[in-house]
XYZ file of C-alpha atoms in Angstrom:
696
model
C -93.296 -94.108 -35.108
C -94.617 -91.020 -33.343
C -91.856 -88.764 -32.004
C -93.989 -87.935 -28.976
C -96.952 -89.817 -27.525
C -99.906 -87.900 -26.087
C -102.116 -89.444 -23.382
C -104.580 -88.202 -20.796
C -104.466 -89.249 -17.148
C -107.447 -87.593 -15.481
C -106.823 -83.875 -15.775
C -103.148 -84.300 -16.717
C -101.835 -84.535 -20.286
C -98.743 -86.734 -20.488
C -96.338 -86.026 -23.363
C -93.824 -88.866 -23.705
C -90.718 -88.104 -25.760
C -90.078 -90.990 -28.143
C -86.874 -90.627 -30.153
C -84.650 -93.520 -29.034
C -82.052 -94.132 -27.850
C -81.677 -90.867 -25.875
C -84.583 -88.713 -27.079
C -82.349 -86.451 -29.141
C -84.197 -83.212 -29.833
C -84.414 -83.626 -33.595
C -86.815 -81.660 -35.782
C -89.634 -84.228 -35.657
C -89.510 -84.413 -31.864
C -89.375 -80.624 -31.539
C -92.455 -80.323 -33.751
C -94.240 -83.032 -31.765
C -93.573 -81.301 -28.421
C -94.963 -77.979 -29.642
C -97.994 -79.658 -31.234
C -98.682 -81.568 -28.014
C -98.403 -78.418 -25.868
C -100.854 -76.673 -28.220
C -103.226 -79.657 -28.071
C -103.169 -79.665 -24.273
C -103.814 -75.926 -24.243
C -106.917 -76.398 -26.417
C -108.458 -79.173 -24.289
C -110.489 -77.712 -21.427
C -110.345 -80.923 -19.394
C -106.545 -80.713 -19.229
C -105.314 -78.713 -16.234
C -101.609 -79.631 -16.247
C -98.989 -81.151 -18.553
C -96.212 -83.655 -17.790
C -93.211 -83.966 -20.110
C -91.442 -87.308 -19.641
C -88.871 -89.390 -21.521
C -87.803 -93.017 -21.181
C -86.098 -94.801 -18.299
C -82.816 -94.277 -20.152
C -83.202 -90.580 -20.882
C -85.465 -87.601 -20.441
C -83.396 -86.162 -23.294
C -79.699 -86.281 -24.092
C -79.893 -82.992 -26.006
C -79.348 -82.290 -29.684
C -79.899 -85.117 -32.149
C -76.448 -86.190 -33.372
C -77.960 -87.305 -36.689
C -78.827 -83.674 -37.460
C -75.404 -82.179 -36.663
C -74.406 -79.839 -39.474
C -77.692 -80.237 -41.369
C -80.368 -77.576 -41.968
C -82.749 -79.560 -39.726
C -80.702 -78.663 -36.630
C -81.844 -75.018 -36.778
C -85.144 -75.385 -38.617
C -88.230 -74.073 -36.801
C -89.357 -74.879 -34.300
C -85.775 -74.713 -33.051
C -85.050 -75.501 -29.410
C -85.470 -71.866 -28.348
C -88.950 -71.856 -29.876
C -89.859 -75.138 -28.176
C -88.780 -73.785 -24.791
C -90.701 -70.569 -25.443
C -93.851 -72.618 -26.166
C -93.401 -74.601 -22.939
C -92.564 -71.602 -20.773
C -95.456 -69.491 -22.089
C -98.029 -72.241 -21.518
C -100.865 -71.027 -19.279
C -101.178 -74.531 -17.881
C -98.399 -75.796 -15.600
C -95.780 -77.911 -17.383
C -93.873 -80.385 -15.229
C -90.660 -82.047 -16.453
C -90.367 -85.626 -15.146
C -86.666 -86.408 -15.281
C -85.196 -89.902 -15.283
C -81.972 -91.169 -16.817
C -79.946 -88.677 -18.836
C -81.020 -85.050 -18.831
C -78.256 -83.256 -20.645
C -77.561 -80.305 -22.884
C -80.672 -79.190 -24.711
C -82.640 -81.760 -22.711
C -81.785 -79.946 -19.470
C -82.464 -76.582 -21.110
C -85.911 -77.864 -22.074
C -86.508 -78.976 -18.475
C -85.353 -75.552 -17.228
C -88.036 -73.978 -19.413
C -90.744 -75.978 -17.617
C -92.583 -74.472 -14.632
C -91.765 -77.392 -12.308
C -89.307 -80.286 -12.298
C -89.410 -83.648 -10.533
C -86.644 -86.230 -10.854
C -85.391 -89.636 -9.875
C -82.457 -89.409 -7.463
C -80.120 -91.135 -9.920
C -81.019 -88.984 -12.937
C -77.913 -87.661 -14.692
C -77.865 -83.894 -14.989
C -75.376 -82.039 -17.206
C -74.706 -79.216 -19.618
C -71.819 -80.851 -21.533
C -71.641 -78.423 -24.481
C -68.202 -77.148 -23.456
C -66.848 -80.597 -24.383
C -67.858 -79.789 -27.969
C -66.153 -76.408 -27.830
C -69.403 -74.482 -27.448
C -71.720 -73.429 -24.604
C -75.407 -74.022 -23.881
C -77.271 -72.033 -26.536
C -80.901 -72.267 -25.398
C -80.806 -70.491 -22.055
C -78.745 -72.921 -19.984
C -76.245 -70.285 -18.867
C -79.075 -67.932 -17.878
C -81.540 -70.256 -16.183
C -79.303 -72.712 -14.307
C -77.600 -70.033 -12.110
C -81.056 -68.752 -11.130
C -81.892 -72.179 -9.692
C -78.669 -73.592 -8.235
C -76.523 -70.493 -7.639
C -73.462 -69.133 -9.431
C -70.893 -71.531 -7.978
C -72.719 -74.781 -8.758
C -73.959 -73.573 -12.141
C -70.565 -72.329 -13.274
C -68.837 -75.544 -12.211
C -71.393 -77.601 -14.150
C -71.235 -75.427 -17.266
C -67.444 -74.991 -17.412
C -66.674 -78.661 -16.692
C -69.589 -80.203 -18.587
C -69.537 -82.990 -16.015
C -72.533 -85.105 -15.003
C -74.082 -84.467 -11.580
C -76.573 -86.941 -10.020
C -79.946 -85.331 -9.293
C -79.618 -86.355 -5.630
C -76.610 -84.045 -5.343
C -78.786 -81.093 -6.408
C -81.572 -81.901 -3.976
C -82.361 -78.841 -1.884
C -81.737 -76.417 -4.753
C -84.601 -74.798 -6.656
C -83.804 -77.008 -9.657
C -86.082 -79.778 -8.395
C -89.460 -79.407 -6.755
C -89.505 -83.046 -5.728
C -87.266 -86.126 -5.841
C -89.484 -89.067 -6.797
C -89.144 -92.515 -5.269
C -90.792 -95.397 -7.084
C -92.444 -95.003 -10.493
C -91.487 -91.675 -12.080
C -94.632 -91.225 -14.181
C -96.965 -91.908 -11.253
C -94.968 -89.522 -9.095
C -94.997 -86.810 -11.751
C -98.733 -87.108 -12.413
C -99.391 -87.055 -8.654
C -97.259 -83.926 -8.338
C -99.075 -82.293 -11.277
C -102.465 -82.955 -9.645
C -101.147 -81.424 -6.424
C -100.048 -78.283 -8.326
C -103.548 -77.965 -9.784
C -105.341 -78.673 -6.491
C -103.209 -76.160 -4.601
C -103.497 -73.607 -7.433
C -99.777 -73.062 -7.343
C -98.625 -70.112 -9.445
C -96.549 -70.906 -12.522
C -92.817 -70.512 -11.835
C -90.913 -69.123 -14.795
C -87.193 -69.440 -14.173
C -86.504 -66.360 -16.289
C -88.302 -64.222 -13.701
C -86.077 -65.278 -10.784
C -83.571 -62.651 -9.612
C -80.063 -63.797 -8.694
C -79.077 -62.547 -5.262
C -75.351 -63.138 -4.777
C -73.649 -60.147 -3.082
C -70.147 -61.513 -3.743
C -70.987 -62.618 -7.261
C -68.721 -60.249 -9.202
C -65.677 -61.115 -7.081
C -66.410 -64.821 -7.449
C -66.709 -64.499 -11.226
C -63.365 -62.701 -11.463
C -61.769 -65.455 -9.398
C -63.378 -68.015 -11.714
C -62.096 -66.174 -14.809
C -58.525 -66.328 -13.561
C -58.743 -70.048 -12.797
C -60.508 -70.925 -16.037
C -58.070 -68.896 -18.148
C -55.159 -70.837 -16.639
C -56.811 -74.220 -17.195
C -58.530 -73.682 -20.572
C -55.265 -73.327 -22.553
C -56.148 -73.939 -26.218
C -59.922 -73.821 -25.809
C -61.942 -70.561 -25.906
C -65.274 -72.054 -24.763
C -64.684 -72.219 -20.979
C -63.999 -68.472 -20.696
C -67.021 -67.696 -22.867
C -69.067 -69.813 -20.429
C -67.933 -67.542 -17.572
C -68.901 -64.449 -19.574
C -72.363 -65.845 -20.309
C -73.004 -66.799 -16.667
C -71.782 -63.322 -15.628
C -74.483 -61.852 -17.879
C -77.111 -63.784 -15.899
C -75.942 -61.892 -12.800
C -75.568 -58.426 -14.295
C -78.184 -58.171 -17.038
C -81.946 -58.651 -17.489
C -82.848 -62.126 -18.761
C -83.397 -61.182 -22.430
C -80.115 -59.278 -22.606
C -78.319 -62.205 -20.983
C -79.835 -64.485 -23.629
C -78.336 -62.249 -26.335
C -74.885 -62.556 -24.730
C -75.286 -66.345 -24.587
C -76.469 -66.566 -28.195
C -73.665 -64.393 -29.568
C -71.073 -66.461 -27.695
C -72.681 -69.691 -28.917
C -72.576 -68.605 -32.576
C -68.998 -67.324 -32.251
C -67.809 -70.587 -30.729
C -69.630 -72.713 -33.314
C -67.348 -71.192 -35.980
C -64.049 -71.772 -34.173
C -61.618 -74.457 -35.381
C -61.501 -75.771 -31.799
C -65.239 -76.463 -31.754
C -65.070 -77.981 -35.211
C -62.306 -80.292 -33.952
C -64.201 -81.379 -30.830
C -67.447 -81.954 -32.721
C -65.524 -83.923 -35.341
C -64.080 -86.130 -32.594
C -67.498 -86.584 -30.969
C -69.061 -87.743 -34.233
C -65.933 -89.656 -35.266
C -65.921 -91.758 -32.114
C -69.469 -92.887 -32.812
C -68.799 -93.456 -36.515
C -65.774 -95.644 -35.739
C -68.042 -98.164 -34.015
C -69.852 -98.816 -37.310
C -68.269 -101.193 -39.829
C -69.778 -100.548 -43.296
C -70.284 -104.204 -44.300
C -71.143 -105.572 -40.839
C -74.886 -105.129 -40.184
C -75.952 -103.780 -36.796
C -77.957 -106.952 -36.140
C -75.013 -109.326 -36.743
C -75.210 -112.140 -34.127
C -72.447 -111.892 -31.540
C -70.485 -114.523 -29.684
C -70.772 -114.799 -25.927
C -67.732 -113.502 -24.040
C -67.862 -114.478 -20.371
C -64.256 -115.402 -19.679
C -60.998 -114.461 -21.363
C -57.357 -115.514 -21.371
C -54.248 -113.377 -21.795
C -50.971 -114.952 -22.923
C -48.094 -113.049 -21.342
C -47.874 -111.346 -17.938
C -45.539 -108.535 -18.942
C -46.381 -104.832 -19.107
C -48.801 -105.253 -22.020
C -50.339 -108.532 -20.877
C -50.979 -107.224 -17.376
C -52.451 -103.968 -18.677
C -54.718 -105.844 -21.089
C -55.918 -108.135 -18.296
C -56.786 -105.130 -16.104
C -59.265 -103.821 -18.702
C -61.342 -106.973 -18.386
C -60.985 -107.261 -14.608
C -62.252 -103.663 -14.353
C -65.310 -104.694 -16.361
C -66.002 -107.694 -14.107
C -64.856 -110.304 -16.643
C -62.771 -113.230 -15.307
C -59.254 -113.500 -16.745
C -56.809 -116.399 -16.901
C -53.293 -114.957 -17.293
C -50.801 -117.431 -18.709
C -47.003 -117.332 -18.479
C -44.309 -119.925 -19.089
C -42.211 -119.119 -16.012
C -43.460 -118.840 -12.429
C -41.248 -115.834 -11.671
C -42.628 -113.844 -14.604
C -46.188 -114.802 -13.657
C -45.725 -113.753 -10.028
C -44.179 -110.469 -11.146
C -47.119 -109.806 -13.494
C -49.741 -110.481 -10.808
C -47.819 -108.299 -8.336
C -47.750 -105.434 -10.865
C -51.516 -105.618 -11.367
C -52.075 -105.531 -7.599
C -49.656 -102.618 -7.244
C -51.525 -100.661 -9.943
C -54.792 -101.213 -8.093
C -53.186 -100.263 -4.779
C -52.028 -96.989 -6.341
C -55.631 -96.315 -7.386
C -56.733 -97.137 -3.832
C -54.284 -94.582 -2.403
C -55.636 -91.922 -4.791
C -59.217 -92.661 -3.707
C -60.185 -93.979 -7.143
C -60.869 -97.507 -5.884
C -62.206 -99.061 -2.700
C -60.482 -101.921 -0.894
C -63.477 -104.181 -1.600
C -63.296 -103.462 -5.337
C -59.565 -104.081 -5.348
C -60.032 -107.532 -3.857
C -63.034 -108.369 -6.049
C -61.035 -107.537 -9.170
C -58.022 -109.536 -8.050
C -60.352 -112.457 -7.283
C -61.332 -112.518 -10.974
C -57.699 -113.081 -11.973
C -56.454 -116.655 -12.274
C -52.679 -116.995 -12.822
C -51.656 -120.069 -14.818
C -48.569 -121.824 -16.132
C -50.459 -124.274 -18.357
C -52.273 -123.942 -21.679
C -54.616 -126.639 -20.370
C -56.296 -124.032 -18.146
C -57.326 -121.598 -20.908
C -59.123 -123.940 -23.310
C -62.612 -123.098 -21.987
C -62.247 -119.311 -22.336
C -64.268 -117.413 -24.961
C -61.495 -115.062 -26.077
C -57.726 -115.357 -25.851
C -55.363 -112.421 -26.465
C -51.667 -113.097 -26.948
C -49.288 -110.380 -25.774
C -45.964 -112.104 -26.381
C -42.716 -110.885 -27.991
C -43.188 -109.111 -31.350
C -41.638 -111.818 -33.493
C -43.406 -113.850 -36.154
C -41.706 -117.082 -35.097
C -42.897 -116.643 -31.510
C -46.420 -115.781 -32.705
C -46.448 -118.937 -34.832
C -45.637 -121.128 -31.842
C -48.363 -119.490 -29.740
C -51.090 -119.702 -32.387
C -50.246 -123.306 -33.231
C -50.797 -124.093 -29.557
C -53.968 -122.010 -29.311
C -55.400 -123.787 -32.342
C -54.796 -127.036 -30.516
C -56.211 -126.155 -27.053
C -58.946 -123.553 -27.544
C -62.579 -124.639 -27.762
C -64.468 -124.274 -31.021
C -65.972 -120.808 -31.417
C -63.383 -119.105 -29.218
C -61.923 -115.873 -30.630
C -58.132 -115.932 -31.056
C -56.628 -112.437 -30.896
C -53.136 -111.022 -31.316
C -51.876 -107.811 -29.730
C -49.304 -107.390 -32.500
C -48.530 -103.770 -33.362
C -47.058 -104.317 -36.840
C -47.042 -107.950 -37.979
C -49.108 -109.495 -40.793
C -52.414 -110.671 -39.285
C -53.144 -112.784 -42.378
C -49.997 -114.821 -41.724
C -50.850 -115.117 -38.043
C -54.392 -116.290 -38.874
C -52.830 -118.798 -41.277
C -51.065 -120.508 -38.378
C -54.476 -121.895 -37.373
C -57.122 -124.063 -39.014
C -59.750 -121.463 -38.042
C -58.716 -118.122 -39.628
C -62.317 -116.898 -39.374
C -61.861 -116.787 -35.572
C -58.644 -114.734 -35.648
C -58.498 -110.947 -35.188
C -55.951 -108.343 -34.150
C -56.597 -106.472 -30.908
C -53.807 -103.915 -30.722
C -53.860 -102.261 -27.296
C -51.707 -99.221 -26.590
C -49.365 -98.855 -23.641
C -50.212 -98.489 -20.823
C -53.047 -100.771 -21.926
C -55.162 -100.184 -18.820
C -55.085 -96.402 -19.435
C -54.936 -95.659 -23.175
C -58.351 -95.427 -24.833
C -57.431 -96.635 -28.313
C -57.906 -100.215 -29.491
C -56.980 -100.975 -33.106
C -59.123 -103.889 -34.273
C -57.226 -105.495 -37.130
C -59.426 -107.268 -39.629
C -57.619 -110.105 -41.356
C -58.707 -111.385 -44.752
C -60.860 -114.184 -43.288
C -61.947 -112.650 -39.955
C -65.642 -113.438 -39.440
C -68.173 -110.612 -39.293
C -69.543 -112.029 -36.055
C -66.030 -111.846 -34.584
C -65.756 -108.181 -35.579
C -69.185 -107.350 -34.163
C -68.323 -109.145 -30.925
C -64.979 -107.441 -30.303
C -66.404 -104.005 -31.186
C -69.129 -104.472 -28.567
C -66.574 -105.785 -26.088
C -64.414 -102.705 -26.671
C -67.300 -100.538 -25.472
C -67.666 -102.679 -22.382
C -64.017 -102.134 -21.447
C -64.316 -98.407 -22.329
C -62.076 -98.393 -25.374
C -62.438 -96.462 -28.618
C -62.194 -99.240 -31.188
C -61.079 -98.413 -34.743
C -61.030 -101.087 -37.439
C -57.883 -101.380 -39.568
C -57.082 -103.562 -42.515
C -53.843 -105.525 -42.719
C -50.642 -103.653 -43.575
C -47.309 -103.114 -41.861
C -48.031 -101.080 -38.731
C -51.800 -100.898 -39.390
C -53.122 -97.306 -39.202
C -51.286 -95.715 -36.289
C -47.783 -97.174 -36.472
C -47.677 -97.104 -40.265
C -48.293 -93.346 -40.186
C -45.994 -92.890 -37.186
C -43.083 -94.299 -39.199
C -43.332 -91.380 -41.631
C -43.824 -88.802 -38.869
C -40.758 -90.062 -37.014
C -38.890 -90.395 -40.289
C -39.318 -86.684 -40.920
C -38.226 -85.908 -37.355
C -35.016 -87.902 -37.991
C -34.487 -86.152 -41.354
C -34.919 -82.731 -39.754
C -32.255 -83.605 -37.189
C -29.898 -84.742 -39.963
C -30.508 -81.470 -41.802
C -29.692 -79.253 -38.827
C -32.358 -79.320 -36.101
C -31.654 -80.834 -32.685
C -33.884 -83.471 -31.067
C -34.729 -80.865 -28.411
C -35.850 -78.314 -31.029
C -38.047 -80.851 -32.827
C -39.672 -81.976 -29.577
C -40.180 -78.409 -28.329
C -41.746 -77.231 -31.592
C -44.218 -80.108 -31.776
C -45.102 -79.958 -28.073
C -45.708 -76.203 -28.313
C -47.954 -76.899 -31.318
C -49.959 -79.259 -29.125
C -48.540 -82.794 -29.313
C -48.530 -84.447 -25.886
C -44.893 -85.454 -26.383
C -42.318 -84.892 -29.094
C -41.136 -87.903 -31.152
C -37.728 -88.195 -29.463
C -39.047 -88.002 -25.911
C -41.825 -90.410 -26.900
C -39.267 -92.815 -28.338
C -37.243 -92.732 -25.138
C -40.364 -93.393 -23.076
C -41.564 -96.328 -25.217
C -38.087 -97.853 -25.594
C -35.882 -97.393 -28.668
C -35.213 -101.132 -28.862
C -38.797 -101.681 -30.050
C -38.280 -99.532 -33.146
C -34.825 -101.063 -33.667
C -36.326 -104.553 -33.683
C -38.872 -103.469 -36.310
C -36.184 -101.769 -38.424
C -33.971 -104.874 -38.360
C -36.929 -106.944 -39.557
C -37.612 -104.471 -42.367
C -33.917 -104.326 -43.342
C -33.975 -108.119 -43.701
C -37.179 -108.018 -45.753
C -35.996 -105.062 -47.892
C -32.203 -105.231 -48.409
C -32.236 -101.989 -50.430
C -33.978 -100.058 -47.647
C -32.109 -96.952 -46.452
C -30.586 -97.445 -42.992
C -31.264 -95.042 -40.077
C -27.635 -94.619 -39.010
C -28.210 -92.291 -36.049
C -31.161 -94.223 -34.533
C -29.402 -97.568 -35.083
C -26.137 -96.301 -33.572
C -27.911 -95.209 -30.384
C -29.322 -98.728 -29.978
C -26.012 -100.393 -30.773
C -24.601 -98.431 -27.817
C -27.390 -99.758 -25.563
C -29.167 -96.395 -25.450
C -32.748 -97.689 -25.335
C -34.320 -94.686 -23.596
C -35.533 -94.044 -20.072
C -35.209 -97.671 -19.001
C -31.435 -97.608 -19.613
C -30.947 -93.987 -18.523
C -29.885 -92.975 -22.022
C -31.571 -92.643 -25.394
C -31.972 -89.508 -27.471
C -31.565 -87.795 -24.112
C -29.914 -88.793 -20.853
C -31.815 -89.341 -17.610
C -30.674 -89.041 -14.014
C -31.564 -91.860 -11.621
C -35.108 -91.576 -10.289
C -35.977 -88.675 -12.613
C -37.690 -88.408 -15.982
C -36.288 -85.053 -17.071
C -34.957 -85.348 -20.639
C -31.458 -83.835 -20.584
C -29.390 -83.048 -23.712
C -26.389 -85.339 -24.121
C -23.142 -84.378 -25.961
C -22.701 -88.061 -26.913
C -25.904 -87.863 -28.963
C -24.724 -84.626 -30.589
C -21.544 -86.413 -31.648
C -23.486 -89.344 -33.141
C -25.730 -86.897 -35.048
C -22.658 -85.066 -36.384
C -21.177 -88.400 -37.486
C -24.420 -89.306 -39.276
C -24.492 -85.956 -41.096
C -20.883 -86.421 -42.192
C -21.566 -89.926 -43.529
C -24.482 -88.583 -45.613
C -22.519 -85.522 -46.750
C -24.978 -83.116 -45.141
C -23.963 -79.588 -44.134
C -26.336 -78.611 -41.293
C -28.610 -75.617 -41.867
C -30.996 -73.584 -39.732
C -34.419 -75.257 -39.521
C -37.479 -73.231 -38.433
C -40.133 -74.468 -36.035
C -42.753 -73.930 -38.756
C -40.876 -76.264 -41.097
C -40.682 -78.886 -38.338
C -44.435 -78.771 -37.760
C -45.402 -78.773 -41.432
C -43.086 -81.592 -42.460
C -44.017 -83.856 -39.553
C -47.762 -83.183 -39.894
C -47.931 -83.435 -43.667
C -45.966 -86.687 -43.594
C -48.739 -88.027 -41.317
C -51.463 -86.643 -43.565
C -50.019 -88.022 -46.796
C -49.672 -91.532 -45.414
C -53.168 -91.228 -43.909
C -54.474 -90.446 -47.397
C -52.757 -93.540 -48.805
C -54.279 -95.635 -46.022
C -57.718 -94.353 -47.057
C -56.984 -95.015 -50.754
C -56.083 -98.618 -49.946
C -59.168 -99.157 -47.795
C -57.069 -99.886 -44.694
C -59.265 -97.343 -42.865
C -62.949 -96.912 -43.710
C -63.118 -93.156 -43.206
C -60.877 -90.155 -42.515
C -62.374 -89.702 -39.056
C -61.191 -93.239 -38.166
C -57.615 -92.120 -38.862
C -58.186 -89.055 -36.696
C -59.631 -91.141 -33.852
C -56.501 -93.315 -33.862
C -54.295 -90.265 -33.418
C -56.530 -88.454 -30.928
C -56.925 -91.448 -28.623
C -53.624 -93.287 -29.075
C -50.846 -90.926 -30.105
C -51.239 -87.724 -28.110
C -52.513 -85.642 -31.039
C -53.962 -82.344 -29.705
C -57.719 -82.486 -29.197
C -58.176 -78.879 -30.288
C -56.808 -79.739 -33.761
C -59.121 -82.710 -34.318
C -56.659 -85.211 -35.794
C -54.249 -85.054 -38.759
C -56.870 -85.424 -41.494
C -59.163 -82.720 -40.094
C -56.121 -80.491 -39.542
C -55.285 -80.859 -43.250
C -58.882 -79.963 -44.125
C -58.648 -76.799 -42.003
C -55.290 -75.804 -43.523
C -56.730 -76.501 -46.974
C -55.738 -79.511 -49.070
C -54.358 -77.365 -51.948
C -52.078 -75.666 -49.413
C -50.937 -79.033 -48.046
C -50.118 -80.331 -51.552
C -48.287 -77.089 -52.404
C -46.165 -77.317 -49.234
C -45.272 -80.938 -49.985
C -44.004 -79.983 -53.446
C -41.955 -77.214 -51.811
C -40.322 -79.745 -49.460
C -39.530 -82.018 -52.422
C -37.645 -79.117 -54.044
C -35.430 -78.435 -51.000
C -31.703 -79.228 -51.398
C -31.493 -82.976 -50.817
C -35.314 -83.181 -50.730
C -36.871 -86.589 -51.310
C -39.176 -86.076 -54.300
C -40.613 -89.590 -54.063
C -41.412 -89.239 -50.358
C -43.139 -85.896 -50.895
C -45.252 -86.961 -53.863
C -48.828 -86.154 -52.738
C -51.136 -89.166 -52.466
C -53.568 -89.514 -55.362
C -56.553 -89.028 -53.050
C -55.094 -85.814 -51.628
C -54.483 -84.422 -55.136
C -57.971 -85.379 -56.340
C -59.738 -83.838 -53.326
C -57.610 -80.693 -53.570
C -58.421 -80.272 -57.281
C -62.135 -80.780 -56.642
C -62.178 -78.345 -53.707
C -63.226 -81.144 -51.332
C -61.988 -82.308 -47.936
C -61.156 -85.621 -46.243
C -63.925 -85.206 -43.640
């Protein structure tokens, strides 16, 4: 397959970029563009050149497949390609349809003219990878759309429709109808009118209040950027476009680009970008696996989870039958969904028409007889194996052949659940995270007999409802909650040893976690963890009891919903307030275990909680529960409030250095009262550390 196709239309050479799906500017395509420009230059009959992509994309920028490889910078690199286009003595017109982002937009900015469809998507999203445009984007865009618009686009990385930029010098014409015909027609007009070539680099920026605006922007960006250096570097690079000649501004941009590429923050964001795409690929499920048709779904349970799950599908235009056993519960669930949509309406995120159209897709039901014709059913009932058994026995009886039967269980054995049916190949875990209509993560739990077509179908469906789907094997708690148990366990141990819940939460939140483990527990409801612990105590009679956590629940302290948990809460407020009653329970727990409290540092809190996560993550990888380390990271980045700038627990361990992680774990094992078994490094961690390798 040719990376670029070359055709002649009268006196116009048409170069069509051909690197699906989004015309990523990989080495072969870069070579093909330069070769085509040279070919057009050598043909006397050619008077103008049109660069065009597909309906889907002019170009989405760098080729993801080349990230981190020598090909990404091999000549001709993108700067050289743009130089070849810009220095052409024949006019080069970029014909922009679909996505025109990153390096794709920088390539278009290097052309002499640009025409676009009104709905083309224009963006310089590099800041979302912790870098900035590195091929002239910060220097050329301000020259065409002004400082304000350019800086907003570059610092946010957000997509702007071409129609919104109509009237700026970015576009010479907005094309209606066929883009190629419009572009060729425009090119012929440029030739006929002998229009001079317009090189963006030669345009002078005339903004008298520019310096004051940039200082204002710096102050705002500094306050908002927090843990990320890229946004401020973007401001500096755009400032160079105002104050320096073009070539000097390019040097400022390039130096900033190379500096940012080497930051841990950029490494983390690029890891997440690649990891999200990798998670969608299941090693033993071919890309061409036939998928089942999903046109209508059912949700069992109209509570908080069931309603949130239903909203995902309603938002995607998929009809939902929501089943409950009691009319009152069903009415309450429907009312909650409507209220959520009404809140979005008040915030301007939803129109009244869309609200009603989504509600019209929802069919409340009190009978299993009304869900039998759906293509997928998701149960969101109480987390108890006996209850699940009753539901799946009934689903096996009423659901049509070929329907997918899914459980929203967060910890239970999916193999046992599948065994409650005569069709285990149709059963899969779909573990949504609360609030299910907001949280991006979806753990797809693959039971022993789950069909490959079922996996392929639910992974595609996850994209449709805008979830990041990560496949997990079967174990207690799957990936996220299994690791969370050890993270929380260390938080509890630290409190027993001398820290307070407030200190643990503060230390981890300052480090970057969205919420500390004790505040998170109060928000989620401590009764959930108590229910799981009671099940585990029954299954493992020798298991060590969590006296303090259990005592809180025995006293009815279930968190925010009861006004008391690890903290106390005043009516109508969510402020977590220290409570002397909790201090007394902690003191009682220490006394029972014979522990004399000591001073615990914030650094120890962070290391012990993080390395507990990492070690269990390594065991999950050893056991094949997760396919790759980045899958573990995606679970924590999208479902557990792990800081984006650290890239997930496994990447964080890589950055710290696996030998250092293993050394710290042995140090914790040697502490007075330290648990040597708990802190034994996973075999995979030890092996990688000894070989000088990393998880990612």
